[in-house]
Short mmCIF file of N, CA and C in Angstrom, two decimals:
data_model
loop_
_atom_site.label_atom_id
_atom_site.label_comp_id
_atom_site.label_asym_id
_atom_site.label_seq_id
_atom_site.Cartn_x
_atom_site.Cartn_y
_atom_site.Cartn_z
N MET A 285 0.75 -1.16 -0.05
CA MET A 285 0.04 0.00 -0.04
C MET A 285 0.96 1.27 0.10
N SER A 286 0.41 2.24 -0.69
CA SER A 286 1.11 3.43 -0.84
C SER A 286 0.08 4.57 -0.70
N THR A 287 0.65 5.66 -0.19
CA THR A 287 -0.09 6.90 0.17
C THR A 287 0.50 8.08 -0.49
N ALA A 288 -0.17 9.07 -1.24
CA ALA A 288 0.25 10.33 -1.53
C ALA A 288 -0.35 11.26 -0.64
N LEU A 289 0.27 11.81 0.16
CA LEU A 289 -0.11 12.93 0.99
C LEU A 289 0.21 14.37 0.56
N ILE A 290 -0.90 15.09 0.12
CA ILE A 290 -0.92 16.16 -0.83
C ILE A 290 -1.08 17.32 0.46
N VAL A 291 0.03 18.21 0.72
CA VAL A 291 -0.04 19.00 1.90
C VAL A 291 -0.34 20.38 1.19
N GLY A 292 -1.57 21.01 1.40
CA GLY A 292 -1.98 22.25 0.64
C GLY A 292 -1.89 23.65 1.70
N HIS A 293 -1.05 23.41 2.65
CA HIS A 293 -1.02 24.74 3.56
C HIS A 293 -0.19 25.75 2.70
N PRO A 294 -0.75 26.95 2.62
CA PRO A 294 0.00 28.02 1.99
C PRO A 294 1.15 28.47 2.44
N ASP A 295 1.44 28.16 3.61
CA ASP A 295 2.60 28.86 4.37
C ASP A 295 3.01 27.63 5.61
N LEU A 296 3.68 26.53 5.23
CA LEU A 296 3.97 25.66 6.26
C LEU A 296 4.77 25.99 7.23
N SER A 297 5.66 27.00 6.93
CA SER A 297 6.50 27.48 7.98
C SER A 297 5.83 28.27 9.06
N ALA A 298 4.89 28.83 8.73
CA ALA A 298 3.91 29.37 9.78
C ALA A 298 2.83 28.28 10.50
N SER A 299 2.94 27.18 10.41
CA SER A 299 1.96 26.29 10.86
C SER A 299 2.69 25.49 11.88
N ARG A 300 2.05 25.37 12.80
CA ARG A 300 2.57 24.37 14.10
C ARG A 300 1.99 23.10 14.04
N VAL A 301 0.71 22.93 13.57
CA VAL A 301 0.03 21.67 13.52
C VAL A 301 0.10 20.89 12.23
N SER A 302 -0.35 21.55 10.96
CA SER A 302 0.21 21.07 9.65
C SER A 302 1.51 20.74 9.46
N ALA A 303 2.52 21.40 10.03
CA ALA A 303 3.77 21.25 9.84
C ALA A 303 4.28 19.94 10.63
N ALA A 304 3.74 19.91 11.74
CA ALA A 304 3.98 18.55 12.78
C ALA A 304 3.65 17.18 12.05
N LEU A 305 2.38 17.39 11.48
CA LEU A 305 1.70 16.47 10.81
C LEU A 305 2.50 15.91 9.37
N ALA A 306 2.97 16.84 8.62
CA ALA A 306 3.75 16.73 7.45
C ALA A 306 5.12 15.95 7.86
N ALA A 307 5.70 16.39 8.82
CA ALA A 307 7.19 15.82 9.41
C ALA A 307 6.70 14.29 10.08
N GLU A 308 5.66 14.16 10.68
CA GLU A 308 5.25 12.81 10.90
C GLU A 308 5.02 12.05 9.69
N ALA A 309 4.59 12.38 8.80
CA ALA A 309 4.18 11.53 7.55
C ALA A 309 5.55 11.17 6.88
N ARG A 310 6.52 12.00 6.99
CA ARG A 310 7.74 11.50 6.40
C ARG A 310 8.27 10.30 7.11
N ARG A 311 8.01 10.01 8.23
CA ARG A 311 8.55 9.04 8.99
C ARG A 311 7.62 7.70 8.77
N VAL A 312 6.80 7.77 7.73
CA VAL A 312 5.93 6.57 7.68
C VAL A 312 6.09 6.00 6.24
N PRO A 313 6.87 4.65 6.21
CA PRO A 313 7.16 3.93 5.09
C PRO A 313 5.95 3.97 4.21
N GLY A 314 6.18 4.22 2.71
CA GLY A 314 5.04 4.13 1.90
C GLY A 314 4.30 5.49 1.42
N VAL A 315 4.79 6.51 2.31
CA VAL A 315 4.05 7.91 2.13
C VAL A 315 4.85 8.68 1.32
N ASP A 316 4.29 9.12 0.28
CA ASP A 316 4.93 10.27 -0.59
C ASP A 316 4.33 11.58 -0.03
N VAL A 317 5.46 12.27 0.62
CA VAL A 317 4.80 13.63 1.15
C VAL A 317 5.09 14.73 -0.05
N ARG A 318 3.99 15.30 -0.46
CA ARG A 318 4.02 16.41 -1.52
C ARG A 318 3.56 17.67 -0.97
N ILE A 319 4.51 18.53 -0.53
CA ILE A 319 4.37 19.79 -0.07
C ILE A 319 4.19 20.82 -1.22
N LEU A 320 2.96 21.13 -1.55
CA LEU A 320 2.54 21.94 -2.66
C LEU A 320 3.40 23.20 -2.86
N THR A 321 3.64 23.96 -1.77
CA THR A 321 4.34 25.22 -1.95
C THR A 321 5.77 25.05 -1.92
N GLU A 322 6.29 24.01 -1.46
CA GLU A 322 7.69 23.61 -1.71
C GLU A 322 7.98 23.11 -3.08
N LEU A 323 7.33 22.26 -3.34
CA LEU A 323 7.09 21.67 -4.87
C LEU A 323 7.22 22.82 -5.96
N TYR A 324 6.20 23.74 -5.82
CA TYR A 324 5.59 24.59 -6.71
C TYR A 324 5.71 26.25 -6.08
N PRO A 325 6.76 26.94 -5.86
CA PRO A 325 6.75 27.98 -5.33
C PRO A 325 6.18 29.07 -6.01
N GLU A 326 6.00 28.98 -7.29
CA GLU A 326 5.50 29.98 -8.37
C GLU A 326 3.80 29.70 -8.44
N GLY A 327 3.45 28.53 -7.65
CA GLY A 327 1.81 28.22 -7.79
C GLY A 327 1.68 27.29 -8.59
N ALA A 328 2.06 27.07 -10.03
CA ALA A 328 1.40 26.25 -10.83
C ALA A 328 2.10 24.70 -10.69
N PRO A 329 1.11 24.01 -10.32
CA PRO A 329 1.67 22.65 -10.11
C PRO A 329 2.02 21.87 -11.63
N ASP A 330 2.95 21.02 -11.43
CA ASP A 330 3.25 20.18 -12.74
C ASP A 330 2.29 18.92 -12.71
N ALA A 331 1.52 19.00 -13.54
CA ALA A 331 0.21 18.31 -13.55
C ALA A 331 0.64 16.78 -13.91
N THR A 332 1.64 16.63 -14.67
CA THR A 332 2.17 15.26 -15.31
C THR A 332 2.74 14.66 -14.16
N ALA A 333 3.73 15.39 -13.24
CA ALA A 333 4.29 14.77 -12.21
C ALA A 333 3.23 14.46 -11.06
N GLU A 334 2.36 15.50 -11.02
CA GLU A 334 1.32 15.03 -9.81
C GLU A 334 0.49 13.89 -10.22
N GLN A 335 -0.09 13.71 -11.38
CA GLN A 335 -0.52 12.69 -11.96
C GLN A 335 0.26 11.46 -11.73
N SER A 336 1.51 11.48 -12.15
CA SER A 336 2.27 10.19 -11.78
C SER A 336 2.15 9.93 -10.36
N ALA A 337 2.29 10.70 -9.53
CA ALA A 337 2.36 10.38 -8.02
C ALA A 337 1.18 9.90 -7.62
N LEU A 338 0.13 10.48 -8.07
CA LEU A 338 -1.37 9.80 -7.67
C LEU A 338 -1.42 8.51 -8.22
N SER A 339 -0.98 8.17 -9.62
CA SER A 339 -1.30 6.86 -10.01
C SER A 339 -0.59 5.85 -9.48
N ALA A 340 0.64 6.27 -8.63
CA ALA A 340 1.34 5.20 -8.09
C ALA A 340 0.90 4.94 -6.72
N ALA A 341 -0.12 5.80 -6.17
CA ALA A 341 -0.61 5.69 -4.96
C ALA A 341 -1.77 4.95 -4.92
N ASP A 342 -2.01 4.33 -3.67
CA ASP A 342 -3.26 3.38 -3.50
C ASP A 342 -4.35 4.28 -2.70
N ASP A 343 -3.76 5.18 -1.84
CA ASP A 343 -4.68 6.18 -1.04
C ASP A 343 -4.11 7.51 -1.20
N ILE A 344 -5.00 8.54 -1.21
CA ILE A 344 -4.75 9.83 -1.49
C ILE A 344 -5.35 10.57 -0.24
N VAL A 345 -4.50 11.41 0.52
CA VAL A 345 -4.73 12.02 1.51
C VAL A 345 -4.66 13.46 1.41
N LEU A 346 -5.47 14.60 1.60
CA LEU A 346 -5.23 15.95 1.50
C LEU A 346 -5.01 16.57 2.97
N LEU A 347 -4.14 17.15 3.18
CA LEU A 347 -3.97 17.94 4.37
C LEU A 347 -3.82 19.36 4.25
N TYR A 348 -4.79 20.10 4.95
CA TYR A 348 -4.92 21.38 4.94
C TYR A 348 -5.36 22.20 5.74
N PRO A 349 -5.32 23.37 6.22
CA PRO A 349 -5.92 24.26 7.20
C PRO A 349 -7.26 24.60 6.44
N THR A 350 -8.55 24.58 6.97
CA THR A 350 -9.67 25.07 6.35
C THR A 350 -9.62 26.68 6.30
N TYR A 351 -9.99 27.05 5.07
CA TYR A 351 -9.70 28.62 4.65
C TYR A 351 -11.16 28.97 4.43
N TRP A 352 -11.93 29.66 4.89
CA TRP A 352 -13.31 29.89 4.62
C TRP A 352 -14.10 28.97 4.15
N TYR A 353 -14.11 27.95 4.91
CA TYR A 353 -14.87 26.56 4.84
C TYR A 353 -14.61 26.03 3.54
N SER A 354 -13.45 25.99 3.23
CA SER A 354 -12.95 25.39 1.84
C SER A 354 -11.51 25.09 2.15
N THR A 355 -10.93 24.74 0.85
CA THR A 355 -9.29 24.30 0.78
C THR A 355 -8.66 25.63 0.34
N PRO A 356 -7.28 25.86 1.05
CA PRO A 356 -6.67 27.09 0.69
C PRO A 356 -6.19 27.04 -0.93
N ALA A 357 -5.92 28.40 -1.40
CA ALA A 357 -5.56 28.53 -2.93
C ALA A 357 -4.68 27.41 -3.41
N PRO A 358 -3.43 27.00 -2.82
CA PRO A 358 -2.59 26.15 -3.29
C PRO A 358 -3.34 24.89 -3.66
N LEU A 359 -4.08 24.26 -2.55
CA LEU A 359 -4.72 22.86 -2.77
C LEU A 359 -5.85 23.10 -3.77
N LYS A 360 -6.53 24.21 -3.94
CA LYS A 360 -7.47 24.41 -5.00
C LYS A 360 -6.93 24.41 -6.32
N ARG A 361 -5.91 25.15 -6.39
CA ARG A 361 -5.24 25.23 -7.79
C ARG A 361 -4.79 23.71 -8.43
N TRP A 362 -4.28 23.01 -7.41
CA TRP A 362 -3.73 21.78 -7.29
C TRP A 362 -4.97 20.69 -7.94
N LEU A 363 -6.09 21.02 -7.20
CA LEU A 363 -7.25 20.17 -7.72
C LEU A 363 -7.56 20.51 -9.17
N ASP A 364 -7.74 21.71 -9.32
CA ASP A 364 -8.24 22.46 -10.68
C ASP A 364 -7.11 22.04 -12.00
N ASP A 365 -5.79 21.92 -11.68
CA ASP A 365 -4.68 21.78 -12.63
C ASP A 365 -4.54 20.08 -12.84
N VAL A 366 -4.86 19.38 -11.84
CA VAL A 366 -4.17 17.82 -11.83
C VAL A 366 -5.46 17.03 -12.06
N LEU A 367 -6.79 16.96 -11.42
CA LEU A 367 -7.73 16.29 -11.62
C LEU A 367 -8.60 16.86 -12.96
N VAL A 368 -8.02 16.44 -14.12
CA VAL A 368 -8.49 16.87 -15.44
C VAL A 368 -9.30 16.11 -16.10
N ARG A 369 -10.18 16.52 -17.04
CA ARG A 369 -10.92 15.64 -17.72
C ARG A 369 -10.10 14.87 -18.76
N GLY A 370 -10.42 13.67 -19.04
CA GLY A 370 -9.50 12.75 -19.84
C GLY A 370 -8.39 12.15 -19.10
N TRP A 371 -8.09 12.58 -17.81
CA TRP A 371 -7.21 11.48 -17.03
C TRP A 371 -8.14 11.23 -15.81
N ALA A 372 -8.62 12.22 -15.01
CA ALA A 372 -9.12 11.71 -13.65
C ALA A 372 -10.80 11.24 -14.01
N TYR A 373 -11.29 11.88 -15.23
CA TYR A 373 -12.56 11.45 -15.32
C TYR A 373 -12.87 11.76 -16.89
N GLY A 374 -14.01 11.39 -17.31
CA GLY A 374 -14.40 11.82 -18.81
C GLY A 374 -13.60 10.94 -19.90
N THR A 375 -13.03 9.63 -19.47
CA THR A 375 -12.30 9.06 -20.28
C THR A 375 -13.29 7.94 -21.17
N GLY A 376 -14.35 7.89 -20.87
CA GLY A 376 -15.32 6.89 -21.65
C GLY A 376 -15.39 5.40 -20.61
N GLY A 377 -14.35 5.50 -19.53
CA GLY A 377 -14.38 4.55 -18.77
C GLY A 377 -14.10 5.02 -17.42
N ALA A 378 -13.45 4.16 -16.52
CA ALA A 378 -12.97 4.60 -15.37
C ALA A 378 -11.83 5.55 -15.40
N GLY A 379 -11.71 6.61 -14.76
CA GLY A 379 -10.52 7.51 -14.53
C GLY A 379 -9.53 6.96 -13.84
N ALA A 380 -8.28 7.63 -13.89
CA ALA A 380 -7.12 7.19 -13.35
C ALA A 380 -7.26 7.00 -11.81
N LEU A 381 -8.10 7.74 -11.28
CA LEU A 381 -8.28 7.39 -9.72
C LEU A 381 -9.29 6.49 -9.39
N ALA A 382 -10.13 6.16 -10.14
CA ALA A 382 -11.16 4.92 -9.80
C ALA A 382 -10.68 3.99 -9.14
N GLY A 383 -11.32 3.50 -7.83
CA GLY A 383 -10.95 2.57 -6.83
C GLY A 383 -9.89 3.03 -5.82
N LYS A 384 -9.39 4.19 -6.05
CA LYS A 384 -8.36 4.61 -4.91
C LYS A 384 -9.29 5.34 -4.05
N THR A 385 -8.63 5.54 -2.62
CA THR A 385 -9.33 6.17 -1.57
C THR A 385 -8.83 7.67 -1.34
N LEU A 386 -9.76 8.38 -0.96
CA LEU A 386 -9.59 9.94 -0.60
C LEU A 386 -9.80 10.28 0.81
N ARG A 387 -9.00 10.72 1.46
CA ARG A 387 -9.24 11.25 2.79
C ARG A 387 -8.87 12.35 3.08
N VAL A 388 -9.63 13.22 3.82
CA VAL A 388 -9.29 14.66 4.10
C VAL A 388 -8.71 14.61 5.63
N VAL A 389 -7.81 15.34 5.78
CA VAL A 389 -7.19 15.75 7.37
C VAL A 389 -7.09 17.17 7.23
N THR A 390 -7.92 17.94 7.82
CA THR A 390 -7.87 19.32 7.89
C THR A 390 -8.11 19.93 9.56
N THR A 391 -7.71 21.08 9.59
CA THR A 391 -7.46 21.76 10.72
C THR A 391 -8.38 23.22 10.75
N THR A 392 -8.97 23.25 11.97
CA THR A 392 -9.90 24.67 12.01
C THR A 392 -9.13 25.43 13.41
N GLY A 393 -9.55 26.61 13.38
CA GLY A 393 -9.03 27.55 14.48
C GLY A 393 -10.11 27.30 15.62
N GLY A 394 -11.40 27.12 15.19
CA GLY A 394 -12.51 27.26 16.13
C GLY A 394 -12.78 25.86 16.70
N ALA A 395 -13.57 25.80 17.77
CA ALA A 395 -14.11 24.85 18.47
C ALA A 395 -14.97 24.09 17.75
N GLU A 396 -15.12 22.74 17.79
CA GLU A 396 -16.09 21.97 17.04
C GLU A 396 -17.53 22.07 17.42
N ALA A 397 -17.67 22.81 18.47
CA ALA A 397 -19.13 22.98 19.03
C ALA A 397 -19.62 24.14 18.13
N ALA A 398 -18.80 25.09 17.67
CA ALA A 398 -18.99 26.22 16.72
C ALA A 398 -19.48 25.72 15.25
N TYR A 399 -19.17 24.31 15.03
CA TYR A 399 -19.83 23.93 13.63
C TYR A 399 -21.06 22.90 13.96
N ARG A 400 -22.04 23.72 14.37
CA ARG A 400 -23.37 23.16 14.49
C ARG A 400 -24.43 24.01 13.82
N PRO A 401 -25.42 23.64 13.42
CA PRO A 401 -26.72 24.59 13.27
C PRO A 401 -27.23 25.61 14.35
N GLY A 402 -27.14 26.84 14.15
CA GLY A 402 -27.32 27.80 15.07
C GLY A 402 -26.17 28.37 15.88
N GLU A 403 -24.92 27.62 15.43
CA GLU A 403 -23.96 28.13 16.20
C GLU A 403 -22.89 29.13 15.18
N LEU A 404 -22.02 29.44 15.70
CA LEU A 404 -21.14 30.46 14.80
C LEU A 404 -20.98 30.25 13.30
N HIS A 405 -20.63 28.86 13.09
CA HIS A 405 -20.33 28.55 11.68
C HIS A 405 -21.61 27.90 10.86
N SER A 406 -22.71 27.63 11.71
CA SER A 406 -24.12 27.35 11.38
C SER A 406 -24.22 25.98 10.80
N PHE A 407 -23.14 25.35 10.29
CA PHE A 407 -23.24 24.03 9.62
C PHE A 407 -22.24 23.08 10.31
N GLU A 408 -22.87 21.71 10.25
CA GLU A 408 -21.98 20.57 10.68
C GLU A 408 -20.70 20.67 9.86
N TYR A 409 -19.50 20.33 10.26
CA TYR A 409 -18.39 20.26 9.49
C TYR A 409 -18.57 19.11 8.29
N ASP A 410 -19.12 18.15 8.72
CA ASP A 410 -19.42 17.32 7.49
C ASP A 410 -20.19 17.98 6.21
N ALA A 411 -20.79 18.92 6.41
CA ALA A 411 -21.37 19.59 5.14
C ALA A 411 -20.38 20.39 4.38
N ILE A 412 -19.61 20.82 5.13
CA ILE A 412 -18.27 21.68 4.50
C ILE A 412 -17.54 20.82 3.51
N LEU A 413 -17.61 19.72 4.00
CA LEU A 413 -16.70 18.66 2.95
C LEU A 413 -17.52 18.27 1.88
N ALA A 414 -18.63 18.45 1.68
CA ALA A 414 -19.56 18.04 0.34
C ALA A 414 -18.85 18.03 -0.96
N PRO A 415 -18.08 19.37 -1.14
CA PRO A 415 -17.34 19.36 -2.65
C PRO A 415 -16.45 18.31 -2.60
N LEU A 416 -15.44 18.22 -1.76
CA LEU A 416 -14.62 17.13 -1.74
C LEU A 416 -15.27 15.56 -1.94
N LYS A 417 -16.36 15.42 -1.07
CA LYS A 417 -17.08 13.97 -1.07
C LYS A 417 -17.48 13.91 -2.56
N ALA A 418 -18.04 15.07 -3.16
CA ALA A 418 -18.61 14.79 -4.34
C ALA A 418 -17.58 14.60 -5.57
N THR A 419 -16.32 15.24 -5.28
CA THR A 419 -15.28 15.04 -6.18
C THR A 419 -14.86 13.57 -6.04
N ALA A 420 -14.64 13.11 -4.95
CA ALA A 420 -14.33 11.53 -4.85
C ALA A 420 -15.43 10.71 -5.51
N HIS A 421 -16.67 10.99 -5.13
CA HIS A 421 -17.54 10.23 -5.81
C HIS A 421 -17.53 10.31 -7.45
N ARG A 422 -17.43 11.47 -7.80
CA ARG A 422 -17.32 11.91 -9.39
C ARG A 422 -16.26 11.04 -10.00
N LEU A 423 -14.97 10.80 -9.45
CA LEU A 423 -13.84 10.32 -9.60
C LEU A 423 -13.81 8.69 -9.62
N GLY A 424 -14.90 8.19 -9.13
CA GLY A 424 -14.96 6.75 -8.61
C GLY A 424 -14.01 6.34 -7.54
N MET A 425 -13.73 7.35 -6.80
CA MET A 425 -12.81 7.15 -5.49
C MET A 425 -13.67 6.78 -4.23
N ARG A 426 -13.21 6.15 -3.41
CA ARG A 426 -13.75 5.71 -2.17
C ARG A 426 -13.46 6.76 -1.07
N TRP A 427 -14.47 7.40 -0.57
CA TRP A 427 -14.42 8.39 0.20
C TRP A 427 -13.95 7.57 1.81
N ARG A 428 -12.91 8.02 2.56
CA ARG A 428 -12.69 7.49 3.76
C ARG A 428 -12.94 8.71 4.84
N PRO A 429 -13.47 8.42 5.99
CA PRO A 429 -13.74 9.17 7.07
C PRO A 429 -12.55 10.37 7.23
N PRO A 430 -13.04 11.48 7.44
CA PRO A 430 -11.91 12.61 7.40
C PRO A 430 -11.57 12.68 8.94
N LEU A 431 -10.42 13.23 9.10
CA LEU A 431 -9.92 13.77 10.44
C LEU A 431 -9.84 15.26 10.50
N VAL A 432 -10.72 15.74 11.22
CA VAL A 432 -11.00 17.06 11.48
C VAL A 432 -10.56 17.64 12.81
N VAL A 433 -9.44 18.31 12.84
CA VAL A 433 -8.84 18.72 14.10
C VAL A 433 -9.24 20.32 14.36
N HIS A 434 -10.23 20.49 15.32
CA HIS A 434 -10.89 21.59 15.64
C HIS A 434 -9.89 22.34 16.82
N GLY A 435 -10.01 23.59 16.91
CA GLY A 435 -9.44 24.15 17.94
C GLY A 435 -7.76 24.25 17.95
N VAL A 436 -7.30 24.24 16.85
CA VAL A 436 -5.82 24.05 16.90
C VAL A 436 -5.21 24.97 17.68
N ARG A 437 -5.61 26.24 17.67
CA ARG A 437 -5.13 27.23 18.52
C ARG A 437 -4.72 27.02 19.77
N ASP A 438 -5.59 25.96 20.47
CA ASP A 438 -5.62 25.93 21.85
C ASP A 438 -4.96 24.43 22.00
N LEU A 439 -4.60 23.66 21.05
CA LEU A 439 -3.76 22.39 21.13
C LEU A 439 -2.35 22.73 21.86
N ASP A 440 -2.26 21.76 22.96
CA ASP A 440 -1.03 21.93 23.62
C ASP A 440 -0.10 21.04 23.20
N ASP A 441 1.16 20.89 23.61
CA ASP A 441 2.19 20.13 23.04
C ASP A 441 1.95 18.52 23.25
N ALA A 442 1.24 18.12 24.39
CA ALA A 442 0.72 16.87 24.52
C ALA A 442 -0.32 16.41 23.77
N GLY A 443 -1.13 17.32 23.36
CA GLY A 443 -2.39 17.11 22.47
C GLY A 443 -1.73 17.02 21.01
N LEU A 444 -0.70 17.78 20.97
CA LEU A 444 -0.15 17.65 19.38
C LEU A 444 0.66 16.39 19.21
N ARG A 445 1.24 15.93 20.38
CA ARG A 445 1.99 14.58 20.11
C ARG A 445 0.93 13.42 20.10
N GLU A 446 -0.23 13.61 20.68
CA GLU A 446 -1.29 12.45 20.56
C GLU A 446 -1.89 12.60 19.21
N LEU A 447 -1.98 13.78 18.53
CA LEU A 447 -2.37 13.85 17.17
C LEU A 447 -1.60 13.32 16.23
N ALA A 448 -0.29 13.69 16.34
CA ALA A 448 0.81 13.24 15.52
C ALA A 448 0.83 11.59 15.44
N ASP A 449 0.79 11.09 16.68
CA ASP A 449 0.51 9.76 16.79
C ASP A 449 -0.59 8.98 16.14
N ALA A 450 -1.68 9.62 16.19
CA ALA A 450 -3.01 9.09 15.64
C ALA A 450 -2.84 9.29 13.80
N PHE A 451 -2.18 10.50 13.71
CA PHE A 451 -1.91 10.61 12.03
C PHE A 451 -1.11 9.65 11.77
N ARG A 452 -0.18 9.24 12.25
CA ARG A 452 0.99 8.12 11.85
C ARG A 452 0.15 6.91 11.68
N GLU A 453 -0.58 6.48 12.71
CA GLU A 453 -1.39 5.40 12.58
C GLU A 453 -2.48 5.37 11.64
N LEU A 454 -3.07 6.41 11.24
CA LEU A 454 -3.95 6.61 10.21
C LEU A 454 -3.48 6.38 8.80
N LEU A 455 -2.08 6.80 8.72
CA LEU A 455 -1.48 6.60 7.60
C LEU A 455 -0.93 5.39 7.14
N ALA A 456 -0.59 4.57 8.35
CA ALA A 456 0.06 3.41 8.29
C ALA A 456 -0.96 2.18 8.17
N ALA A 457 -2.25 2.58 8.56
CA ALA A 457 -3.24 1.68 8.49
C ALA A 457 -3.79 1.21 7.07
N GLU A 458 -3.98 -0.13 6.93
CA GLU A 458 -4.61 -0.83 5.70
C GLU A 458 -6.05 -0.34 5.53
N PRO A 459 -6.44 -0.06 4.29
CA PRO A 459 -7.71 0.64 4.41
C PRO A 459 -8.62 -0.59 4.37
N VAL A 460 -9.88 -0.41 4.72
CA VAL A 460 -10.80 -1.42 4.82
C VAL A 460 -11.58 -1.39 3.59
N GLN A 461 -11.42 -2.59 3.02
CA GLN A 461 -12.05 -2.94 1.49
C GLN A 461 -13.51 -2.90 1.57
N GLU A 462 -14.49 -2.18 1.00
CA GLU A 462 -15.81 -2.36 1.02
C GLU A 462 -16.08 -3.46 0.52
N ALA A 463 -17.37 -4.22 0.63
CA ALA A 463 -17.67 -5.45 0.06
C ALA A 463 -18.29 -4.83 -1.20
N ALA A 464 -18.17 -5.95 -2.59
CA ALA A 464 -18.48 -5.62 -3.52
C ALA A 464 -20.13 -5.62 -4.04
#
């Protein structure tokens, strides 16, 4: 099993949590850590290189901080430039990612309780993931349960170590195959 970890943080040097998770991922055998801002400092991803990395992976994990209820610009551009018609879908058959898994690992500054109807953000966080779930569905991918880390501003060092351990286990775990 291999995993492509796509790190879509716009400034990983300014991130405590995403940077720690990316560093932890580098210690997991079979994980290809692809930090978009390091690979493509000018912004435009090399679609062919990214498609090759995705083709070689069984699992695709998107790691990013939630920005305005969505992915940050580097990850959005990556999605737009890499997951193109004729490769990822619209091929007359299954696209290149069909049968692979997609998982989101994302962080929020706010508390989990704020992501409820009637609260600050008004929606359950699961509703915010609808565009990525729809992407997985359209591409014939299997959606894996997300890891949403709320309240990262309040995460202490012990909590960060626990999170890094859980993330490492998540990356190292064999995916559960769905019954046909």
